[in-house]
Amino acid sequence: MRLASIEGLGGLTIGRLAREVDISKSGVFAHFRSKERLQQETVEAARRVFEREVLEPGLAAPEGVARVASLCEAYLSYIERGVFPGGCFFAHLLGEFDARTGPIHDEVAALQRGWVGLLEELITTAQERGELDPEVDSGQLAFELYAPLELANFLTTLYRDPATLERGREAVRASLAGAMAPEGGSSRAGPASADS
Amino acid sequence: MRLASIEGLGGLTIGRLAREVDISKSGVFAHFRSKERLQQETVEAARRVFEREVLEPGLAAPEGVARVASLCEAYLSYIERGVFPGGCFFAHLLGEFDARTGPIHDEVAALQRGWVGLLEELITTAQERGELDPEVDSGQLAFELYAPLELANFLTTLYRDPATLERGREAVRASLAGAMAPEGGSSRAGPASADS
DNA sequence: GTCTAGATAGCACGATCGTTCTATCTTCGT
DNA sequence: ACGAAGATAGAACGATCGTGCTATCTAGAC
């Protein structure tokens, strides 16, 4: 995972991995029985890390807008902590396989849909609780929250400077602030109370 | 360029390129005298395409907020038109080399700084003309405009569905609308006229 | 007409790739 | 004690990689 997060899945070679962990090529090869399986299992392992390091802490916040903000912050923190030395493993995957065809492309697409879908779902819940403006398009807001996370990851990794993460934090804050429900009360608002 | 925009610069191999254009490996090799030069010249050629397809039309709009919006739209249009079959060449480069070291990483970092710097510069000009709120951080706004462009590129390429581009367009619209100068007049406003 | 520069081809080299086959050696169940 | 299962090593294969060397062919300069 560490190797692939820097060099990409294509750079994760059986020989290279063998050299890295200092055993023979055959020793590595025997564990995964093809390069494709090595790639698949690496992606799967990274998925579990992402779950533990981002989804689990991010979803621990109380339901509603707090949970949306918490998930975004969990992602930024995961970049900041350097969980993978090459930045977000899946952002790397996205760049490497977005334009190709094959099972890995499809897997990446499914993972991306899941991530955006989760954001959208949390936003809808926050709208149903009256915390976020029900007029805003939840898919659009999910996109606008995801975008600064992704860019913050790339620029932080590229510049080797975590200062860009603050840009991401501020962008998330601004997008959420702009989507807050118009009335101040925290209890459930009536469905037809919005003007224009 | 077409090959590298899909497979990445690492997939742009002398042998592969020779097969693609149907001449011998030596025939390709003689033009560039090393793989590194092939990579450098490909990046340089893509930079010229980007200039012609994005910067030139984007900067044709009149100075001010119109030019900021125009540059963003020029980028989205460049994705939409499929100038490169694998989406934005430089977004691909960003994902491939952000975590590595070496001359290509440095080149990518310089190109990214130039792009963000251009956005920031146009924003500052729009602020000086009184069209954008001078209170907003121009670097922050540049980040918030760039982020949806980048994500729209990746998701459009990944899903093979240009519908995501509309998410990007809407996000750019919203960010610019949120940064418009508070007073309605188009002429230069006094420096101390803003009420917090 | 001759000469030179450039484009292309063909071949060979050492390195690395994924993969297979055949040992060893350890570990553990019975 | 024995045997099965798994981890590792080593050698070899064909393919591809980047690169060098040596032709051949063509286009233009003089």
PDB file of N, CA, C and O (backbone and C1' of nucleotides) in Angstrom, chain A residues 22-28 30-31, chain D residues 6-14:
ATOM      1  N   ASP A  22      12.608  -7.590   0.979  1.00  0.00           N
ATOM      2  CA  ASP A  22      13.812  -8.399   1.071  1.00  0.00           C
ATOM      3  C   ASP A  22      13.539  -9.905   1.148  1.00  0.00           C
ATOM      4  O   ASP A  22      14.102 -10.616   1.982  1.00  0.00           O
ATOM      5  N   ILE A  23      12.670 -10.374   0.292  1.00  0.00           N
ATOM      6  CA  ILE A  23      12.555 -11.814   0.069  1.00  0.00           C
ATOM      7  C   ILE A  23      12.567 -12.033  -1.437  1.00  0.00           C
ATOM      8  O   ILE A  23      12.579 -11.070  -2.202  1.00  0.00           O
ATOM      9  N   SER A  24      12.580 -13.281  -1.857  1.00  0.00           N
ATOM     10  CA  SER A  24      12.718 -13.559  -3.281  1.00  0.00           C
ATOM     11  C   SER A  24      11.417 -13.272  -4.028  1.00  0.00           C
ATOM     12  O   SER A  24      10.345 -13.176  -3.426  1.00  0.00           O
ATOM     13  N   LYS A  25      11.528 -13.107  -5.330  1.00  0.00           N
ATOM     14  CA  LYS A  25      10.352 -12.897  -6.164  1.00  0.00           C
ATOM     15  C   LYS A  25       9.360 -14.038  -5.977  1.00  0.00           C
ATOM     16  O   LYS A  25       8.149 -13.814  -5.868  1.00  0.00           O
ATOM     17  N   SER A  26       9.895 -15.278  -5.935  1.00  0.00           N
ATOM     18  CA  SER A  26       9.010 -16.432  -5.759  1.00  0.00           C
ATOM     19  C   SER A  26       8.282 -16.369  -4.429  1.00  0.00           C
ATOM     20  O   SER A  26       7.119 -16.763  -4.324  1.00  0.00           O
ATOM     21  N   GLY A  27       8.976 -15.871  -3.418  1.00  0.00           N
ATOM     22  CA  GLY A  27       8.362 -15.767  -2.110  1.00  0.00           C
ATOM     23  C   GLY A  27       7.163 -14.843  -2.122  1.00  0.00           C
ATOM     24  O   GLY A  27       6.128 -15.138  -1.509  1.00  0.00           O
ATOM     25  N   VAL A  28       7.287 -13.744  -2.836  1.00  0.00           N
ATOM     26  CA  VAL A  28       6.154 -12.817  -2.946  1.00  0.00           C
ATOM     27  C   VAL A  28       5.066 -13.433  -3.809  1.00  0.00           C
ATOM     28  O   VAL A  28       3.881 -13.419  -3.455  1.00  0.00           O
ATOM     29  N   ALA A  30       4.208 -16.376  -4.423  1.00  0.00           N
ATOM     30  CA  ALA A  30       3.447 -17.494  -3.868  1.00  0.00           C
ATOM     31  C   ALA A  30       2.257 -16.994  -3.041  1.00  0.00           C
ATOM     32  O   ALA A  30       1.258 -17.693  -2.912  1.00  0.00           O
ATOM     33  N   HIS A  31       2.371 -15.791  -2.480  1.00  0.00           N
ATOM     34  CA  HIS A  31       1.293 -15.272  -1.631  1.00  0.00           C
ATOM     35  C   HIS A  31       0.089 -14.834  -2.453  1.00  0.00           C
ATOM     36  O   HIS A  31      -1.047 -15.191  -2.162  1.00  0.00           O
TER      37      HIS A  31
ATOM     38  P    DG D   6      -2.358 -24.695   2.844  1.00  0.00           P
ATOM     39  O5'  DG D   6      -1.139 -23.711   3.133  1.00  0.00           O
ATOM     40  C5'  DG D   6      -0.853 -23.333   4.477  1.00  0.00           C
ATOM     41  C4'  DG D   6       0.573 -22.843   4.588  1.00  0.00           C
ATOM     42  C3'  DG D   6       0.962 -21.777   3.552  1.00  0.00           C
ATOM     43  O3'  DG D   6       1.462 -20.645   4.233  1.00  0.00           O
ATOM     44  C1'  DG D   6       2.615 -23.442   3.710  1.00  0.00           C
ATOM     45  P    DA D   7       1.660 -19.276   3.450  1.00  0.00           P
ATOM     46  O5'  DA D   7       3.221 -19.014   3.620  1.00  0.00           O
ATOM     47  C5'  DA D   7       3.796 -19.048   4.918  1.00  0.00           C
ATOM     48  C4'  DA D   7       5.308 -19.050   4.805  1.00  0.00           C
ATOM     49  C3'  DA D   7       5.867 -18.001   3.842  1.00  0.00           C
ATOM     50  O3'  DA D   7       6.944 -17.306   4.461  1.00  0.00           O
ATOM     51  C1'  DA D   7       6.660 -20.157   3.256  1.00  0.00           C
ATOM     52  P    DT D   8       7.516 -16.005   3.770  1.00  0.00           P
ATOM     53  O5'  DT D   8       8.702 -16.574   2.871  1.00  0.00           O
ATOM     54  C5'  DT D   8       9.836 -17.108   3.517  1.00  0.00           C
ATOM     55  C4'  DT D   8      10.690 -17.876   2.555  1.00  0.00           C
ATOM     56  C3'  DT D   8      11.233 -17.076   1.369  1.00  0.00           C
ATOM     57  O3'  DT D   8      12.569 -16.673   1.650  1.00  0.00           O
ATOM     58  C1'  DT D   8      10.651 -19.335   0.809  1.00  0.00           C
ATOM     59  P    DA D   9      13.405 -15.848   0.549  1.00  0.00           P
ATOM     60  O5'  DA D   9      14.088 -17.004  -0.317  1.00  0.00           O
ATOM     61  C5'  DA D   9      14.730 -18.075   0.366  1.00  0.00           C
ATOM     62  C4'  DA D   9      15.364 -19.032  -0.640  1.00  0.00           C
ATOM     63  C3'  DA D   9      16.047 -18.332  -1.807  1.00  0.00           C
ATOM     64  O3'  DA D   9      17.358 -18.858  -1.937  1.00  0.00           O
ATOM     65  C1'  DA D   9      14.482 -19.944  -2.608  1.00  0.00           C
ATOM     66  P    DG D  10      18.472 -18.121  -2.805  1.00  0.00           P
ATOM     67  O5'  DG D  10      18.475 -18.929  -4.189  1.00  0.00           O
ATOM     68  C5'  DG D  10      18.514 -20.338  -4.153  1.00  0.00           C
ATOM     69  C4'  DG D  10      18.265 -20.900  -5.537  1.00  0.00           C
ATOM     70  C3'  DG D  10      18.788 -20.012  -6.677  1.00  0.00           C
ATOM     71  O3'  DG D  10      19.617 -20.807  -7.513  1.00  0.00           O
ATOM     72  C1'  DG D  10      16.541 -20.629  -7.079  1.00  0.00           C
ATOM     73  P    DA D  11      20.540 -20.095  -8.643  1.00  0.00           P
ATOM     74  O5'  DA D  11      19.979 -20.731  -9.985  1.00  0.00           O
ATOM     75  C5'  DA D  11      19.537 -22.089  -9.964  1.00  0.00           C
ATOM     76  C4'  DA D  11      18.569 -22.321 -11.112  1.00  0.00           C
ATOM     77  C3'  DA D  11      18.935 -21.573 -12.400  1.00  0.00           C
ATOM     78  O3'  DA D  11      19.027 -22.500 -13.473  1.00  0.00           O
ATOM     79  C1'  DA D  11      16.657 -21.246 -11.855  1.00  0.00           C
ATOM     80  P    DA D  12      19.633 -22.090 -14.894  1.00  0.00           P
ATOM     81  O5'  DA D  12      18.334 -21.880 -15.804  1.00  0.00           O
ATOM     82  C5'  DA D  12      17.421 -22.956 -15.938  1.00  0.00           C
ATOM     83  C4'  DA D  12      16.114 -22.432 -16.454  1.00  0.00           C
ATOM     84  C3'  DA D  12      16.210 -21.566 -17.724  1.00  0.00           C
ATOM     85  O3'  DA D  12      15.798 -22.325 -18.856  1.00  0.00           O
ATOM     86  C1'  DA D  12      14.625 -20.723 -16.141  1.00  0.00           C
ATOM     87  P    DC D  13      16.016 -21.702 -20.326  1.00  0.00           P
ATOM     88  O5'  DC D  13      14.616 -21.028 -20.684  1.00  0.00           O
ATOM     89  C5'  DC D  13      13.444 -21.838 -20.719  1.00  0.00           C
ATOM     90  C4'  DC D  13      12.230 -20.962 -20.950  1.00  0.00           C
ATOM     91  C3'  DC D  13      12.492 -19.722 -21.791  1.00  0.00           C
ATOM     92  O3'  DC D  13      12.539 -20.035 -23.197  1.00  0.00           O
ATOM     93  C1'  DC D  13      11.149 -19.167 -19.900  1.00  0.00           C
ATOM     94  P    DG D  14      11.364 -20.208 -24.187  1.00  0.00           P
ATOM     95  O5'  DG D  14      10.547 -18.882 -23.909  1.00  0.00           O
ATOM     96  C5'  DG D  14       9.252 -18.808 -24.505  1.00  0.00           C
ATOM     97  C4'  DG D  14       8.665 -17.464 -24.158  1.00  0.00           C
ATOM     98  C3'  DG D  14       8.914 -16.377 -25.223  1.00  0.00           C
ATOM     99  O3'  DG D  14       7.671 -15.746 -25.477  1.00  0.00           O
ATOM    100  C1'  DG D  14       9.552 -15.597 -23.098  1.00  0.00           C
TER     101       DG D  14
END
